[in-house]
CSV table of C-alpha atoms in Angstrom, one decimal:
chain,number,residue,atom,x,y,z
T,1,MET,CA,-1.3,-19.5,-17.3
T,2,PHE,CA,-3.4,-17.0,-15.4
T,3,SER,CA,-4.4,-13.7,-17.2
T,4,THR,CA,-3.6,-10.6,-14.8
T,5,SER,CA,-7.3,-10.2,-13.8
T,6,GLN,CA,-7.6,-14.2,-13.1
T,7,ALA,CA,-4.4,-13.9,-10.9
T,8,ARG,CA,-5.6,-10.9,-9.2
T,9,GLN,CA,-8.5,-12.9,-7.8
T,10,ALA,CA,-6.8,-16.2,-7.5
T,11,PHE,CA,-4.3,-14.5,-5.0
T,12,LYS,CA,-7.3,-13.8,-2.8
T,13,THR,CA,-7.2,-17.3,-1.5
T,14,TYR,CA,-5.0,-18.2,1.5
T,15,PRO,CA,-1.4,-19.4,0.6
T,16,LEU,CA,-1.8,-22.8,1.6
T,17,GLY,CA,1.5,-24.5,2.7
T,18,GLU,CA,2.8,-21.0,3.8
T,19,SER,CA,3.2,-19.8,7.3
T,20,PRO,CA,2.9,-15.9,8.0
T,21,VAL,CA,6.1,-14.3,9.5
T,22,MET,CA,4.0,-11.3,10.8
T,23,PHE,CA,0.4,-10.2,11.8
T,24,GLN,CA,-1.0,-6.8,11.6
T,25,ARG,CA,-4.3,-4.9,12.0
T,26,TRP,CA,-4.9,-1.9,9.6
T,27,GLU,CA,-7.5,0.7,10.6
T,28,ASN,CA,-9.3,3.7,9.0
T,29,LEU,CA,-7.5,3.3,5.8
T,30,LEU,CA,-8.1,6.2,3.3
T,31,PHE,CA,-7.5,5.4,-0.3
T,32,LEU,CA,-6.6,8.5,-2.6
T,33,HIS,CA,-5.9,7.7,-6.2
T,34,TRP,CA,-4.9,9.7,-9.0
T,35,LYS,CA,-4.6,8.7,-12.9
T,36,ILE,CA,-1.0,9.1,-13.9
T,37,SER,CA,0.8,8.7,-17.2
T,38,PRO,CA,1.8,5.0,-17.6
T,39,LYS,CA,4.8,6.1,-19.8
T,40,TRP,CA,6.2,8.2,-16.9
T,41,LEU,CA,5.4,5.8,-14.3
T,42,GLN,CA,7.2,3.0,-16.2
T,43,THR,CA,10.5,5.1,-15.8
T,44,THR,CA,10.2,5.0,-12.0
T,45,LEU,CA,10.1,1.2,-11.7
T,46,PRO,CA,12.7,-1.2,-11.1
T,47,THR,CA,13.7,-3.8,-14.0
T,48,GLY,CA,11.3,-6.6,-13.8
T,49,LEU,CA,8.3,-4.7,-13.0
T,50,PHE,CA,5.7,-3.0,-15.4
T,51,VAL,CA,2.8,-0.7,-15.1
T,52,ASP,CA,-0.7,-2.4,-14.5
T,53,GLN,CA,-3.4,-0.5,-16.3
T,54,PHE,CA,-7.2,-0.2,-15.9
T,55,ALA,CA,-9.0,0.9,-19.1
T,56,GLY,CA,-5.7,2.3,-20.4
T,57,ASN,CA,-5.0,4.3,-17.3
T,58,ALA,CA,-2.3,3.9,-14.7
T,59,TYR,CA,-2.9,5.0,-10.8
T,60,ILE,CA,-0.8,6.3,-8.1
T,61,GLY,CA,-2.0,6.3,-4.6
T,62,ILE,CA,-1.5,8.0,-1.1
T,63,VAL,CA,-2.9,5.8,1.8
T,64,PRO,CA,-2.9,7.1,5.4
T,65,PHE,CA,-3.9,4.6,8.0
T,66,PHE,CA,-3.3,3.2,11.5
T,67,MET,CA,-1.1,0.2,12.2
T,68,GLN,CA,-2.4,-1.8,15.2
T,69,ALA,CA,-1.3,-4.9,17.1
T,70,VAL,CA,1.7,-5.4,14.9
T,71,ARG,CA,3.8,-8.6,15.8
T,72,PRO,CA,6.0,-11.1,14.6
T,73,ALA,CA,4.6,-14.6,14.5
T,74,TYR,CA,4.7,-16.4,17.9
T,75,LEU,CA,5.4,-13.2,19.9
T,76,PRO,CA,2.6,-10.7,21.3
T,77,SER,CA,2.2,-7.2,20.3
T,78,LEU,CA,3.7,-4.6,22.6
T,79,PRO,CA,1.7,-1.5,23.7
T,80,HIS,CA,4.4,1.1,22.7
T,81,LEU,CA,5.9,-0.7,19.8
T,82,SER,CA,3.1,-2.4,17.8
T,83,TYR,CA,0.9,0.5,17.3
T,84,PHE,CA,1.6,3.5,15.0
T,85,GLN,CA,0.8,5.6,11.8
T,86,GLU,CA,1.7,5.0,8.4
T,87,VAL,CA,1.3,6.9,5.0
T,88,ASN,CA,2.4,5.0,1.8
T,89,VAL,CA,2.7,6.2,-1.7
T,90,ARG,CA,2.2,3.3,-4.1
T,91,THR,CA,1.2,2.2,-7.5
T,92,TYR,CA,0.2,-1.1,-9.2
T,93,VAL,CA,2.2,-3.4,-11.3
T,94,ILE,CA,2.7,-6.7,-12.9
T,95,ASP,CA,5.8,-8.8,-13.2
T,96,GLN,CA,7.1,-10.5,-16.4
T,97,ASN,CA,4.5,-13.4,-15.8
T,98,GLY,CA,1.6,-11.0,-15.5
T,99,ILE,CA,1.3,-11.3,-11.7
T,100,PRO,CA,-0.2,-8.3,-10.2
T,101,GLY,CA,0.9,-6.6,-7.1
T,102,VAL,CA,1.6,-3.3,-5.4
T,103,TRP,CA,4.8,-1.3,-5.6
T,104,PHE,CA,5.7,1.3,-2.8
T,105,TYR,CA,7.4,4.2,-3.4
T,106,SER,CA,7.6,5.0,0.2
T,107,LEU,CA,6.1,4.1,3.4
T,108,ASP,CA,6.3,6.6,6.2
T,109,ALA,CA,5.8,5.6,9.8
T,110,ASN,CA,6.2,7.3,13.3
T,111,ARG,CA,8.1,4.2,15.0
T,112,ARG,CA,11.5,4.1,14.7
T,113,ILE,CA,12.0,0.4,15.3
T,114,ALA,CA,9.3,-0.5,13.0
T,115,VAL,CA,11.0,1.6,10.0
T,116,LEU,CA,14.3,-0.3,10.7
T,117,ILE,CA,12.8,-3.9,10.8
T,118,ALA,CA,10.9,-3.2,7.6
T,119,GLN,CA,13.9,-1.7,5.9
T,120,LYS,CA,15.9,-4.7,6.7
T,121,ILE,CA,13.6,-7.7,6.6
T,122,PHE,CA,11.2,-6.7,3.8
T,123,ALA,CA,13.4,-4.4,1.8
T,124,LEU,CA,10.9,-1.7,1.8
T,125,SER,CA,11.4,2.0,1.5
T,126,TYR,CA,10.3,3.0,5.0
T,127,TYR,CA,11.0,6.4,6.3
T,128,LEU,CA,10.7,8.0,9.9
T,129,ALA,CA,8.0,10.5,10.3
T,130,LYS,CA,6.4,12.7,13.0
T,131,MET,CA,2.6,12.0,13.0
T,132,SER,CA,-0.5,12.9,15.0
T,133,ALA,CA,-4.2,12.0,14.8
T,134,SER,CA,-7.3,12.9,16.3
T,135,TYR,CA,-11.3,11.8,16.2
T,136,GLN,CA,-13.5,14.7,16.0
T,137,ASP,CA,-17.3,15.0,15.1
T,138,SER,CA,-17.2,11.3,13.7
T,139,GLY,CA,-14.3,12.3,11.5
T,140,ILE,CA,-10.6,11.6,11.5
T,141,GLN,CA,-7.6,14.5,11.3
T,142,TYR,CA,-4.5,13.0,10.3
T,143,SER,CA,-1.1,14.7,10.1
T,144,ALA,CA,2.4,13.5,8.9
T,145,LEU,CA,5.8,15.1,8.3
T,146,ARG,CA,8.7,13.0,7.1
T,147,VAL,CA,11.9,13.8,9.1
T,148,GLY,CA,14.0,16.1,7.1
T,149,SER,CA,11.1,17.5,5.0
T,150,GLN,CA,9.4,20.8,5.2
T,151,GLU,CA,5.9,20.3,4.0
T,152,THR,CA,3.2,18.6,6.3
T,153,ALA,CA,0.7,16.2,5.0
T,154,GLU,CA,-2.8,16.5,6.4
T,155,TYR,CA,-6.0,14.7,6.0
T,156,GLU,CA,-9.5,15.1,7.4
T,157,TYR,CA,-12.1,12.4,6.3
T,158,PHE,CA,-15.4,11.3,7.5
T,159,PRO,CA,-16.6,7.7,7.0
T,160,GLY,CA,-19.9,6.9,4.9
T,161,GLU,CA,-22.0,4.2,3.9
T,162,ILE,CA,-20.8,0.9,3.5
T,163,LEU,CA,-20.5,-0.3,-0.2
T,164,ASP,CA,-21.2,-3.4,-1.8
T,165,PRO,CA,-18.3,-5.8,-2.5
T,166,PRO,CA,-16.6,-4.5,-5.9
T,167,ASN,CA,-17.2,-6.7,-8.8
T,168,PRO,CA,-13.9,-8.2,-10.3
T,169,GLU,CA,-13.9,-6.0,-13.3
T,170,THR,CA,-14.5,-2.6,-11.7
T,171,LEU,CA,-11.9,0.0,-10.9
T,172,GLU,CA,-12.1,-0.7,-7.2
T,173,SER,CA,-11.2,-4.1,-7.6
T,174,PHE,CA,-8.2,-3.3,-9.6
T,175,LEU,CA,-6.9,-1.0,-7.2
T,176,LEU,CA,-7.6,-2.6,-3.9
T,177,ASP,CA,-7.8,-6.3,-4.7
T,178,ARG,CA,-4.0,-6.8,-4.4
T,179,TYR,CA,-2.4,-9.6,-2.3
T,180,LEU,CA,1.1,-9.3,-3.4
T,181,LEU,CA,3.8,-6.8,-2.7
T,182,TYR,CA,6.9,-6.2,-4.7
T,183,SER,CA,10.3,-4.7,-3.0
T,184,TYR,CA,13.9,-4.2,-4.0
T,185,ASN,CA,17.1,-4.4,-2.4
T,186,LYS,CA,19.5,-2.0,-3.7
T,187,HIS,CA,22.5,-3.3,-2.1
T,188,LYS,CA,21.9,-6.9,-3.6
T,189,SER,CA,20.3,-5.5,-6.7
T,190,GLN,CA,17.5,-8.0,-6.0
T,191,LEU,CA,13.7,-7.8,-6.7
T,192,TYR,CA,11.4,-9.8,-4.1
T,193,SER,CA,7.7,-10.6,-3.9
T,194,GLY,CA,5.7,-11.2,-0.8
T,195,ARG,CA,2.3,-12.6,0.0
T,196,VAL,CA,0.0,-10.3,2.0
T,197,TRP,CA,-3.4,-12.0,2.9
T,198,HIS,CA,-6.3,-10.5,4.3
T,199,LEU,CA,-10.4,-10.7,3.8
T,200,PRO,CA,-11.5,-8.3,1.0
T,201,TYR,CA,-11.8,-4.8,2.2
T,202,ARG,CA,-15.1,-3.6,3.5
T,203,LEU,CA,-15.3,-0.4,1.5
T,204,ARG,CA,-17.0,2.7,2.5
T,205,GLN,CA,-17.8,6.0,1.1
T,206,VAL,CA,-15.9,9.0,2.5
T,207,ARG,CA,-16.4,12.5,2.7
T,208,LEU,CA,-12.9,13.9,2.3
T,209,ALA,CA,-12.9,17.4,4.0
T,210,SER,CA,-9.0,18.1,3.2
T,211,PHE,CA,-6.1,16.2,1.7
T,212,SER,CA,-2.4,16.6,0.8
T,213,ASP,CA,-0.3,15.6,-1.9
T,214,ALA,CA,3.1,16.4,0.1
T,215,PRO,CA,4.0,12.6,0.4
T,216,MET,CA,4.5,12.7,-3.4
T,217,LYS,CA,6.8,15.6,-3.1
T,218,TRP,CA,8.7,14.0,-0.1
T,219,ASN,CA,9.8,11.4,-2.9
T,220,GLY,CA,10.8,14.0,-5.4
T,221,PHE,CA,7.8,13.7,-7.5
T,222,ASP,CA,5.8,16.6,-8.9
T,223,SER,CA,2.7,18.1,-7.3
T,224,LEU,CA,-0.8,16.3,-8.0
T,225,GLU,CA,-2.5,19.4,-9.2
T,226,ASN,CA,-6.0,18.0,-9.3
T,227,ASN,CA,-8.3,16.3,-6.8
T,228,PRO,CA,-8.2,12.4,-6.4
T,229,ASP,CA,-9.8,10.5,-9.2
T,230,HIS,CA,-10.8,8.0,-6.7
T,231,VAL,CA,-11.4,8.1,-3.0
T,232,CYS,CA,-12.8,5.5,-0.7
T,233,MET,CA,-11.8,4.0,2.9
T,234,SER,CA,-12.0,0.9,4.9
T,235,ALA,CA,-12.5,0.8,8.5
T,236,ASN,CA,-10.4,-2.2,9.4
T,237,VAL,CA,-8.8,-5.4,8.3
T,238,ASP,CA,-6.8,-8.2,9.7
T,239,VAL,CA,-3.3,-9.0,7.8
T,240,GLN,CA,-1.1,-11.8,7.5
T,241,ILE,CA,2.3,-11.1,6.1
T,242,PHE,CA,4.6,-14.0,4.5
T,243,LYS,CA,8.2,-14.6,3.8
T,244,LEU,CA,9.8,-12.7,0.7
T,245,LYS,CA,10.8,-14.7,-2.2
T,246,LYS,CA,13.3,-13.8,-4.9
T,247,LEU,CA,12.1,-12.9,-8.1
T,248,ILE,CA,14.0,-14.3,-10.9
T,249,ILE,CA,14.2,-12.0,-14.0
T,250,LYS,CA,14.4,-14.0,-16.8
T,251,GLN,CA,13.5,-11.6,-19.8
T,252,LYS,CA,11.8,-8.4,-20.4
T,253,LEU,CA,8.1,-8.2,-21.1
T,254,VAL,CA,7.3,-6.9,-24.4
T,255,THR,CA,4.5,-4.4,-24.0
């Protein structure tokens, strides 16, 4: 059986014998991560998932980026429907077998049909938001407001030098070498896992001119009162999404 670290690296390989159900391109991803209490974080997870830790710390992240050329397999992308913005709030977990993945607290997007499809097909916590973005002075200005919320999330960031690929034992690898997502269908009381494949991110340094923790508050969480503990970005990556699989919970993991 793989250790969690070994499994994280093993999932970098393409899932042979499976066919993707969707293609996407993610662009100008800004990764903001904060250390968070593992004990508190565990209380926010569904049964069957457990906090993944690096050097005794758990992390929660806010990731604004651009979704490009989103399309189901065997269908073309469409100019209006396939291009939009997204901000997600996420953390990092393992299942009872120690398989690492991403747990999304929320995913806000400014394309209604994308929100509805992702809610239904992938059992993800998507929400509709009003969003805008502009490119000025080699930087990106990014704004998002969840429909029904009061506080706008605004980000301004400037790409820096390209970083070397992270060593598997580094924090960058722990946070970003994730090729599995978990989701939960409340109506069916069912936990799922789904493969997500792409080449490893080409990470860059980033100058963060401004940021917001509003997406945390949209989810009813307390404000993150300090600056992010880790910041980086990636220009783009082509992504393949695979069909969800039911996760059978046999027993609780003893931690």
